[in-house]
Coordinates of C-alpha atoms and ligand atoms in Angstrom, one line a residue:
Chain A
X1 CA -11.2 54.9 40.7
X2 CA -11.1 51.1 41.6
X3 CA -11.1 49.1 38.6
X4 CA -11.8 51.1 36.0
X5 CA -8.7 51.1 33.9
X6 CA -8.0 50.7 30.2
X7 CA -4.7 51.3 29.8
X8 CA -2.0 48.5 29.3
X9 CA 1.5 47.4 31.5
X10 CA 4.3 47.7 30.3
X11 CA 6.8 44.8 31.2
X12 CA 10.3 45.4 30.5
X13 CA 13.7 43.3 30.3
X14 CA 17.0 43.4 29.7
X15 CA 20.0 41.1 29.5
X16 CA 23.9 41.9 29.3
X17 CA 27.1 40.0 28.5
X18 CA 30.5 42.0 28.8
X19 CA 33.1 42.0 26.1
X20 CA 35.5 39.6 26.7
X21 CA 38.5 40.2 29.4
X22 CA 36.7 43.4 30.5
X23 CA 35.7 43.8 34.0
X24 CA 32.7 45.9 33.3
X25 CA 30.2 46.7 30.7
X26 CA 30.3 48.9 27.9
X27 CA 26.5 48.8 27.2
X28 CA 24.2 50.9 29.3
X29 CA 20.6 50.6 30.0
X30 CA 17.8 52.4 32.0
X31 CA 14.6 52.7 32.6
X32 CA 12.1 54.8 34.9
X33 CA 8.6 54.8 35.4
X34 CA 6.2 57.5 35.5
X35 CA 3.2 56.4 37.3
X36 CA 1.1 59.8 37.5
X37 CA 2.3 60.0 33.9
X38 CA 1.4 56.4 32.8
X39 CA 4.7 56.6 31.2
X40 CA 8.0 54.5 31.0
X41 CA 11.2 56.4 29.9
X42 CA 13.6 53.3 28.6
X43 CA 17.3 53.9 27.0
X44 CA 20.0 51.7 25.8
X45 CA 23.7 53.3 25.3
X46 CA 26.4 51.8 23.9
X47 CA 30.0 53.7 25.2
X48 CA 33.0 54.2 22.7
X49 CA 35.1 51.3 23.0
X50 CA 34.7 49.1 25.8
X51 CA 36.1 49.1 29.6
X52 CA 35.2 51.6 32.0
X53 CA 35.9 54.6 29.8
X54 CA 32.8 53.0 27.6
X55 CA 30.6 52.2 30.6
X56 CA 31.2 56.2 32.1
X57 CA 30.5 57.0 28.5
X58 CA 27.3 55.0 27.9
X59 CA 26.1 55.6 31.3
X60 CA 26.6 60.1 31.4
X61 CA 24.7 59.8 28.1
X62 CA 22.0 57.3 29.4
X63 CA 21.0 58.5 32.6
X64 CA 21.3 62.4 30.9
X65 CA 18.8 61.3 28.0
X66 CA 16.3 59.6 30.9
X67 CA 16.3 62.4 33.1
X68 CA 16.3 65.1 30.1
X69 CA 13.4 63.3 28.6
X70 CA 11.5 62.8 31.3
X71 CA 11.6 66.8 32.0
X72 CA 11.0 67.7 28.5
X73 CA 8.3 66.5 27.1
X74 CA 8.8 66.4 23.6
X75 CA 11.1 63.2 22.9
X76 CA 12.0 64.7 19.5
X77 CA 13.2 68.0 20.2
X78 CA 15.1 66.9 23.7
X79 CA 16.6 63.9 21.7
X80 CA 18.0 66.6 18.9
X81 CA 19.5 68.7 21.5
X82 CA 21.1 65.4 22.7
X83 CA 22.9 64.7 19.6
X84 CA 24.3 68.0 18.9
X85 CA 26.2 68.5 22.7
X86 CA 27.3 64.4 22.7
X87 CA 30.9 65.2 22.5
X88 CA 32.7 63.8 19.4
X89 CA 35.8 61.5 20.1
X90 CA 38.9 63.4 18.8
X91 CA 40.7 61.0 17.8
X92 CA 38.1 58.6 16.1
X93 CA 35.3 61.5 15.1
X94 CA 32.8 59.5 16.3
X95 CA 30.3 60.0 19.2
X96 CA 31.5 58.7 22.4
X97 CA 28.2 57.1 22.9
X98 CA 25.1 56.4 20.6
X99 CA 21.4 55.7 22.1
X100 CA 18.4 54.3 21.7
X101 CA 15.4 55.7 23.7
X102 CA 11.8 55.3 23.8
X103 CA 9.0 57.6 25.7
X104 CA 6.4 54.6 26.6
X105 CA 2.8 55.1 27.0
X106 CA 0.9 53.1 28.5
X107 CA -1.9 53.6 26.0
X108 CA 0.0 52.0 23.6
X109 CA 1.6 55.1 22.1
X110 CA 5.8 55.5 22.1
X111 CA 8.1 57.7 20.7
X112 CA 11.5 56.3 19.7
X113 CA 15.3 57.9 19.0
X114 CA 17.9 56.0 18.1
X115 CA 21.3 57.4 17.3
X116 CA 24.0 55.1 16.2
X117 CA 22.3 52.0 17.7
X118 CA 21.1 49.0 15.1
X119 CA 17.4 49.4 14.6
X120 CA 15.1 48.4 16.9
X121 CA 12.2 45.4 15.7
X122 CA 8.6 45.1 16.3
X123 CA 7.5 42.2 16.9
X124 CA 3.3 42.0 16.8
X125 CA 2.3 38.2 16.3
X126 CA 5.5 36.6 16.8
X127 CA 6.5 38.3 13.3
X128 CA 8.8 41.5 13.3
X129 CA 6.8 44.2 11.5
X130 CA 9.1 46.7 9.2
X131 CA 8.7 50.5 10.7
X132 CA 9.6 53.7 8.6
X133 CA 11.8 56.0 10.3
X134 CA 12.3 60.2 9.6
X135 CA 15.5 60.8 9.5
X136 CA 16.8 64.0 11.5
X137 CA 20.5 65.3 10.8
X138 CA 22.3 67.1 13.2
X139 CA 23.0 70.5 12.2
X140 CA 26.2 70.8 14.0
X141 CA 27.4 67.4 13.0
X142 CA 26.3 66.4 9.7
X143 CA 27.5 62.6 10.0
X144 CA 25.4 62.3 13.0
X145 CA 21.6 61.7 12.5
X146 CA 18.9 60.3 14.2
X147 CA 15.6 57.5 13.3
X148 CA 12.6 58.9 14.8
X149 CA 9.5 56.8 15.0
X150 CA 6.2 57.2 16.6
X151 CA 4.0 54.2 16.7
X152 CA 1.3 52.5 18.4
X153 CA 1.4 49.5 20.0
X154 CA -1.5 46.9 20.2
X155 CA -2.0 44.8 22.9
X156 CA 0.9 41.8 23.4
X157 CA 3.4 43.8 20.3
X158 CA 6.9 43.8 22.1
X159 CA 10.0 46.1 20.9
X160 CA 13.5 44.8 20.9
X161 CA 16.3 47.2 21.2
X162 CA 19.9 46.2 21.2
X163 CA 23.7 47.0 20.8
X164 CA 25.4 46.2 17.8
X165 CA 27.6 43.4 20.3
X166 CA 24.1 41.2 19.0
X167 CA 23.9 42.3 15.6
X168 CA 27.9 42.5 14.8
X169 CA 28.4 39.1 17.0
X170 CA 30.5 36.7 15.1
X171 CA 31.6 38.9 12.6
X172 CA 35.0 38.2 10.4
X173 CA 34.2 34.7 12.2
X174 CA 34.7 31.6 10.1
X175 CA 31.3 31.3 9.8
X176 CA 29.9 35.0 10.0
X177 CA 31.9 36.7 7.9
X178 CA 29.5 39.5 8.4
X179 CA 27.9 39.1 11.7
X180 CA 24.8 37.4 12.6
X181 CA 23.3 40.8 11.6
X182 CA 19.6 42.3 11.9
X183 CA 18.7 39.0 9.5
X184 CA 19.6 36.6 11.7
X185 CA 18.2 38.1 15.2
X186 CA 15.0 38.5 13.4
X187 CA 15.1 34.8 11.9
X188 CA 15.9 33.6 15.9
X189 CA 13.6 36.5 17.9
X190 CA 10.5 34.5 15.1
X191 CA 11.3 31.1 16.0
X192 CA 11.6 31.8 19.8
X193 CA 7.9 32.9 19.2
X194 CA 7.2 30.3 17.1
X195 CA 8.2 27.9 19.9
X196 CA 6.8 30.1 22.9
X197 CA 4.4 32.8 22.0
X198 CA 4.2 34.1 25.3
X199 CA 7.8 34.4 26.3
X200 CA 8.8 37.0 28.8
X201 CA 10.7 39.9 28.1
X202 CA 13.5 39.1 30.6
X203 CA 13.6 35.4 28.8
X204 CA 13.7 36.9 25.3
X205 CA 16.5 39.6 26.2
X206 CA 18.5 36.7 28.3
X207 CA 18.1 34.4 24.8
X208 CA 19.5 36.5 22.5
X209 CA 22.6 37.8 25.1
X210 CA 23.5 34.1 24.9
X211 CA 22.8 33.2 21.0
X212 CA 24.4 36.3 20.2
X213 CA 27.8 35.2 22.1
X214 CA 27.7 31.6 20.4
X215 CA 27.9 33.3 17.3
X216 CA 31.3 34.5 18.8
X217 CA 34.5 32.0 18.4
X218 CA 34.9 30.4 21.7
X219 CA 32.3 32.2 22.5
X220 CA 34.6 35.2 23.4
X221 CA 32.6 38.4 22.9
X222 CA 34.6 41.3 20.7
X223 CA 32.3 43.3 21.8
X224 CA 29.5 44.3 24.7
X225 CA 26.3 42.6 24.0
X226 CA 22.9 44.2 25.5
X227 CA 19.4 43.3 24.3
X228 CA 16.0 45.4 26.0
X229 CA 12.5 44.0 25.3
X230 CA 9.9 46.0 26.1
X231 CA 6.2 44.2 25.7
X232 CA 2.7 46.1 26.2
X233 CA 0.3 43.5 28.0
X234 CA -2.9 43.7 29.5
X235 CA -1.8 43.9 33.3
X236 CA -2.1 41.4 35.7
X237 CA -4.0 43.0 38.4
X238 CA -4.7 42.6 41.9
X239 CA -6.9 44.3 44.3
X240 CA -6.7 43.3 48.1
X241 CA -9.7 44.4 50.4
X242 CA -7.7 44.9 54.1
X243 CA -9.9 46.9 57.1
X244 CA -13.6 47.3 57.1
X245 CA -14.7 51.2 56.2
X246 CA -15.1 53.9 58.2
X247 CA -18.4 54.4 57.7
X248 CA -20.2 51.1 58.3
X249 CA -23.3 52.0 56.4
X250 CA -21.0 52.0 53.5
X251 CA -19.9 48.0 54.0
X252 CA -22.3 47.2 51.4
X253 CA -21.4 49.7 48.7
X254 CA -17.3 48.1 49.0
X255 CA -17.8 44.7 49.4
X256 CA -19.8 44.9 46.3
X257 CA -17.1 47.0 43.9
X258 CA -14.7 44.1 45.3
X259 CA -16.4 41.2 44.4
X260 CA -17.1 43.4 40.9
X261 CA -12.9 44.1 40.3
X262 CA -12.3 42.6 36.8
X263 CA -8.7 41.0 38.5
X264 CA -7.7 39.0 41.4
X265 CA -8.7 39.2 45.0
X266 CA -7.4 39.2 48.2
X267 CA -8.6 39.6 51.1
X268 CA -7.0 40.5 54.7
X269 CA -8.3 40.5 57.8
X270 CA -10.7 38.6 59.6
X271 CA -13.6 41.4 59.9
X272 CA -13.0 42.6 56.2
X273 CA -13.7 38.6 55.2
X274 CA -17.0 38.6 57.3
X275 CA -18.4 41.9 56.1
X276 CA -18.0 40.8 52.3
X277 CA -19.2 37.4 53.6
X278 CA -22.0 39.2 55.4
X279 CA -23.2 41.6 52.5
X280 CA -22.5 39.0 49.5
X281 CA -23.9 36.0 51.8
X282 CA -21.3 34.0 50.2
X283 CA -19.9 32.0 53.4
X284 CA -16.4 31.2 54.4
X285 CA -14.9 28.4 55.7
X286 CA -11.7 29.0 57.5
X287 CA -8.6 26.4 57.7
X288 CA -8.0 25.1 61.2
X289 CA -4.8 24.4 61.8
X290 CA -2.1 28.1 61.3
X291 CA 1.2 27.3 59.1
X292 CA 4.6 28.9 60.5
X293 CA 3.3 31.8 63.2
X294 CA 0.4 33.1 61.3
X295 CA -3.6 31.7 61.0
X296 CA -4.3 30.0 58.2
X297 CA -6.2 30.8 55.1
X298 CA -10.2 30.6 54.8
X299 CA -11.5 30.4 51.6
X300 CA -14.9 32.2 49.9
X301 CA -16.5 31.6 46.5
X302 CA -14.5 34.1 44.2
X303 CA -11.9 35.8 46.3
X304 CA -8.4 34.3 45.4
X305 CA -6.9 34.5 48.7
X306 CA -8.4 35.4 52.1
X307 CA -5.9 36.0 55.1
X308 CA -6.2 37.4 58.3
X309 CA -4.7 40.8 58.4
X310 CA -1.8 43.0 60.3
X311 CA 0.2 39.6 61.5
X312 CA -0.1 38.5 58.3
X313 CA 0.6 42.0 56.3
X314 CA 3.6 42.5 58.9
X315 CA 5.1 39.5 57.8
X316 CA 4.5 39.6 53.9
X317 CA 6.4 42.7 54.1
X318 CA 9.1 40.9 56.4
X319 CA 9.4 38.7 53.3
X320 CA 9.3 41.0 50.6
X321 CA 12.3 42.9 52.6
X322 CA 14.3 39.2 52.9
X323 CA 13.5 37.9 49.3
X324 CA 13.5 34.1 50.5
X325 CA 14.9 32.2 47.7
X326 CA 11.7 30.2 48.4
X327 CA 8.6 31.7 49.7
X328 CA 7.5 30.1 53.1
X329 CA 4.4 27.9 52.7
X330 CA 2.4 30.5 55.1
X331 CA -0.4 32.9 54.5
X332 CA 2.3 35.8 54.2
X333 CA 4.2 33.3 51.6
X334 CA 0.6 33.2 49.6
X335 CA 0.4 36.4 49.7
X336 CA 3.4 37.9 48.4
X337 CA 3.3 35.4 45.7
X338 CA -0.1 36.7 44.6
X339 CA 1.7 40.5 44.8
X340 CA 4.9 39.4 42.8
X341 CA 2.5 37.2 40.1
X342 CA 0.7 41.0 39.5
X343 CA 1.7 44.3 37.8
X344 CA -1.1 46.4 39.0
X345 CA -1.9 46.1 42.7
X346 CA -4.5 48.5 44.2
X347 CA -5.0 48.5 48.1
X348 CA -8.6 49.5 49.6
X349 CA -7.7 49.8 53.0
X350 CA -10.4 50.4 55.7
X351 CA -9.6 53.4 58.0
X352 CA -11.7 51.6 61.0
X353 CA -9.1 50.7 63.8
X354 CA -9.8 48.0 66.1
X355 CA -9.3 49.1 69.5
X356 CA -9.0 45.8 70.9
X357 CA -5.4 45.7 68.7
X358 CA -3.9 48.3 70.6
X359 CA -5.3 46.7 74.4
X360 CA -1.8 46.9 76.5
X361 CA -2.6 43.2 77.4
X362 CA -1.4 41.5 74.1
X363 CA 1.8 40.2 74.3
X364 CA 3.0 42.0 71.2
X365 CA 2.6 45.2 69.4
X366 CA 0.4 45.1 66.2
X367 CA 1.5 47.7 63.7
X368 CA -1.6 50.0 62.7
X369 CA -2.4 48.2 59.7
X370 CA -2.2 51.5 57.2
X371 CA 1.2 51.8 58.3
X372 CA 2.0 48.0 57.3
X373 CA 0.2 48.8 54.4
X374 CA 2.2 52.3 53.4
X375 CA 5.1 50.3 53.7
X376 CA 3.8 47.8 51.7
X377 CA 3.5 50.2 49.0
X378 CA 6.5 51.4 48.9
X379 CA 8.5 48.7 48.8
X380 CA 6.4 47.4 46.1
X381 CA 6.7 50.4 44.0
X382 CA 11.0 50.5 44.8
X383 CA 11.8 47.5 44.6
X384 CA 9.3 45.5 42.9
X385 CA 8.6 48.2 40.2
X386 CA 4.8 47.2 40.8
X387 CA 2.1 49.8 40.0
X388 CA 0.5 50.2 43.7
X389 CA -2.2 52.8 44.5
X390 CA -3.9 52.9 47.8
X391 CA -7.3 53.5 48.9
X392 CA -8.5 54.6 52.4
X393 CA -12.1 54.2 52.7
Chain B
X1 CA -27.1 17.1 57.6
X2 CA -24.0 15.3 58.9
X3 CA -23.2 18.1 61.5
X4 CA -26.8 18.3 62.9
X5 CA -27.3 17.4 66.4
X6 CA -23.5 17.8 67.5
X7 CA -22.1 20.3 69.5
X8 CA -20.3 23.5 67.4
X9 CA -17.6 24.3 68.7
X10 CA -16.0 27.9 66.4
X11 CA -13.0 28.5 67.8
X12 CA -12.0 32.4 66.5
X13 CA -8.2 32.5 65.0
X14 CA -8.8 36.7 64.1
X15 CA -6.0 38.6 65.0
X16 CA -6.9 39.5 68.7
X17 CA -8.1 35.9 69.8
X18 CA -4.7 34.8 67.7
X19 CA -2.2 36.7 69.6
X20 CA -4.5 36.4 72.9
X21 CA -3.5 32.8 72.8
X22 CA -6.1 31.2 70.6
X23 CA -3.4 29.2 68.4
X24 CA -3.4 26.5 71.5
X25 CA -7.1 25.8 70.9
X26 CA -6.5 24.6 67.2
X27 CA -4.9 21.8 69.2
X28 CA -8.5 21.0 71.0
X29 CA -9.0 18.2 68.5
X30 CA -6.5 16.3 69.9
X31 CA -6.9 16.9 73.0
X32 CA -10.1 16.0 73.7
X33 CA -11.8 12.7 74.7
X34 CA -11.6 10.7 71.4
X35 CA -14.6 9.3 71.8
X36 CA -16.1 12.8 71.5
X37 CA -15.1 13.1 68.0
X38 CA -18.7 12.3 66.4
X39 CA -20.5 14.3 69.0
X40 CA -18.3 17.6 68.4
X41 CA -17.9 20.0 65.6
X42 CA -15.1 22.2 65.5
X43 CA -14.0 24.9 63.2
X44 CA -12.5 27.8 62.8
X45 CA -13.5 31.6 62.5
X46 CA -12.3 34.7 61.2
X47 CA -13.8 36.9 63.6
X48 CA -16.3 36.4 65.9
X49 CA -16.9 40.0 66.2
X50 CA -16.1 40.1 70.1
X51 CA -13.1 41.9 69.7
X52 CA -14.9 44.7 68.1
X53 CA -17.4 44.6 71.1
X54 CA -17.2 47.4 73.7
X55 CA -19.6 45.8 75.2
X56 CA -17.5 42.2 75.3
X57 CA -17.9 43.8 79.1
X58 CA -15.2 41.6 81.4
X59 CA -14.8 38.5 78.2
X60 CA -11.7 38.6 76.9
X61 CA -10.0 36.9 73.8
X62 CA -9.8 34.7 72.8
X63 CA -13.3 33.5 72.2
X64 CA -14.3 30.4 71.2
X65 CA -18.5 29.9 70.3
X66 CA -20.3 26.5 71.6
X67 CA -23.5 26.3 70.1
X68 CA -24.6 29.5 71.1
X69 CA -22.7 30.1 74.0
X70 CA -20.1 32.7 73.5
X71 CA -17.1 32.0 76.0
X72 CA -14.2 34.8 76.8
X73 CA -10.8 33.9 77.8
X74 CA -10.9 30.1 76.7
X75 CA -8.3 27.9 76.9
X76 CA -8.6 24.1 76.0
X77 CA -9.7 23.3 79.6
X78 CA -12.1 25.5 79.4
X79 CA -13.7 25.1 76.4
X80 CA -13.4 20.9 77.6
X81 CA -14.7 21.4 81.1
X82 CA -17.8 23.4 79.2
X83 CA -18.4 20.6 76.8
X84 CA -18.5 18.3 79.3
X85 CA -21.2 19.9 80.7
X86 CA -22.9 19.4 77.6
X87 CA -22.0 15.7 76.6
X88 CA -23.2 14.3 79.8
Ligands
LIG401 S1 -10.4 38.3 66.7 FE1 -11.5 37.0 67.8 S2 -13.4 38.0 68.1 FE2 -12.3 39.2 66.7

């Protein structure tokens, strides 16, 4: 139902820097989520060598482990039967491809295997926590094992996974003989948190892509560098209010749970603002004057954003199509800001249809608005990996 | 109050009265009389709810509210010609 909602968001990030002199990466990295499931499947491969052949490598074994993890849903025993079909390189008896991969749920539980990868860290108050692992050895290759893990996150802990490009970087170096190793990413991932407790995953991954590779002479990586941060967060969430309700004797009953939403609001369309303004006798004061080709905003005591609704839906989704580099200054603009500031965004969309929109005098045809709003969805969910559920009341 | 005793003048910028045309009137503050600026009070709605209104009968957006005097079809001579009336 609307609002009531406990479980966390999980933000993710990655960053990548190629080996030097190779056209394309070696690393790998995926991630899917689950939405019914409450679940994000994420995985970080690293190919044999580097090139092509190591990104073919690292991305068979990626988007296998995703899809076979996702299917099965016992992490453990799907990541086993991994291991023992990886092919072995013939020549260098290793795995063509090691992994890292963790079943995320949004409650806070996940399920990690890693295979060959450095180990991942924890990082819960800035400070990377240690984590036991149970060791499982292949039975058909007994130089391959895997670290297993099952943990709990609390609110705000993030996970760091990487290739051993970060943890290797600089090594034989003048002055990393022996790499910047797990030591120093976990002295630099503390001190970036020292400095900026609340740094975003995509900031954090892009940080250590880039320390990593100053470790390198001339900053030439030997190696493919990848770095994935995965952080549990209370999610930012959004509910927008567009189309009064079917049933009319129910106007009271929504505007209510609206103004209730622990999150922000929005609100679109001009009889959706009156009703709340109507039943909440909170009134609304309306800007005069429209910026670009829509009306402009009007404003009531605790909604966050009050539009009017299909022109200005059509065109939010016009923009979230285009991705301006820099959102018009319009109601549309305001809107999609709100949508791209938020992780969960829920949609109660009123099933009444105003005839008067669909009057063959208007000089242009107004989309019906839970059309606009189905495509909002979906290009929120595809593109925007937002969390979107819709509502038709 | 600082609004009492003027003329309101609500000029509706909801979807139907918007693309019916009702964009021009947000220009009615320039464009009338300036001396009428202390005597007239004009806003902006979100709906006036006519659009909704079967029974709107021949009115047609956009609408714009004086006092209490609902008026279909306005344009900024309208809505002047109809203050006029009231001013004098
Ligand atoms: S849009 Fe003007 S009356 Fe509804």
């Amino acid at each position: 139902m609307i609002g009531d909602d406990d479980t966390l968001f999980i933000d993710i990030g990655c960053s990548q820097q190629k080996k030097y002199n190779q056209n394309t990466y070696g690393d790998f990295y995926i991630s899917k989520r689950y939405p019914e499931e409450r679940r994000l499947i994420a995985v970080l491969s690293d190919g044999l060598g580097s090139g092509i052949k190591a990104n073919i490598l690292a991305e068979m074994t990626a988007t296998m482990i995703l899809k076979f993890v996702a299917a099965e849903r016992n992490l453990m025993k799907a990541a086993e039967i991994v291991m023992n079909s990886l092919p072995v390189c013939q020549v260098r008896k290793i795995s063509y491809a090691t992994f890292s991969v963790a079943d995320c749920s949004e409650t806070g539980l996940v399920k990690i295997v890693e295979e060959g990868n450095p180990e991942f860290l924890h990082i819960r108050n800035g400070r990377v926590i240690p984590e036991e692992p149970k060791i499982i050895v292949s039975k058909k290759f007994p130089n391959r094992f895997m670290r297993t893990y099952t943990i709990q996150m609390d609110i705000d802990d993030r996970l760091l996974f990487c290739s051993d490009g970060v943890t290797q970087s600089g090594l034989g170096g003048p002055i990393y003989k022996l790499g910047w190793r797990r030591e120093g990413l976990i002295d630099f991932v503390e001190k970036r948190f020292d400095a900026v407790p609340d740094i975003s995953c995509r900031q954090l991954a892009q940080e250590v892509v880039v320390e990593a590779q100053t470790k390198e002479p001339e900053r030439q990586a030997k190696d493919d560098i990848s770095c994935m941060v995965l952080h549990w967060r209370q999610p930012r969430s959004l509910l927008v209010f567009t189309g009064p309700p079917y049933y009319a004797d129910r106007d009271a009953e929504y505007a209510n749970l609206f103004i209730n939403y622990q999150g922000r609001k929005a609100i679109c369309g001009g009889t959706t603002a009156n009703l709340v303004s109507r039943e909440l006798n909170r009134p609304i004061t309306t800007e005069m004057f429209a910026k670009g080709s829509l009306p402009a905003n009007s404003y009531m005591e605790g909604v966050d954003l009050i539009t009017e609704g299909v022109l200005t839906l059509s065109k939010a989704v016009e923009y979230l199509e285009d991705a301006p580099q820099e959102m018009p200054d319009d109601a549309a603009g305001k809107l999609v800001t709100l949508f791209l500031d938020s992780d969960c965004i829920t949609f109660m969309v009123g099933a009444k249809v105003n005839q008067a929109h669909f009057d063959p005098d208007l000089p242009l045809e107004l989309e019906l608005r839970k059309n606009v709003v189905k495509r909002m969805e979906k290009i929120l969910t595809q593109k925007y990996l937002k969390q979107v559920s819709l509502h038709f009341i | 109050m600082e609004n009492e005793g003027k003329i309101r003048v609500r000029i509706c910028l909801g979807t139907t009265c918007f693309v019916m045309g009702a964009s021009k009137l947000q220009e009615l503050e320039h464009l009338m009389p300036p001396e009428w600026k202390d005597k007239v009070d004009i806003s902006a709605d979100t709906c006036l709810g006519m659009c909704q209104n079967s029974n709107s009968g021949f009115m047609k957006a956009p609408f714009v509210k004086i006092n209490d005097e609902m008026i279909g079809g306005a344009t900024v001579e309208k809505v002047i010609d109809k203050l006029k009336e009231l001013i004098v």
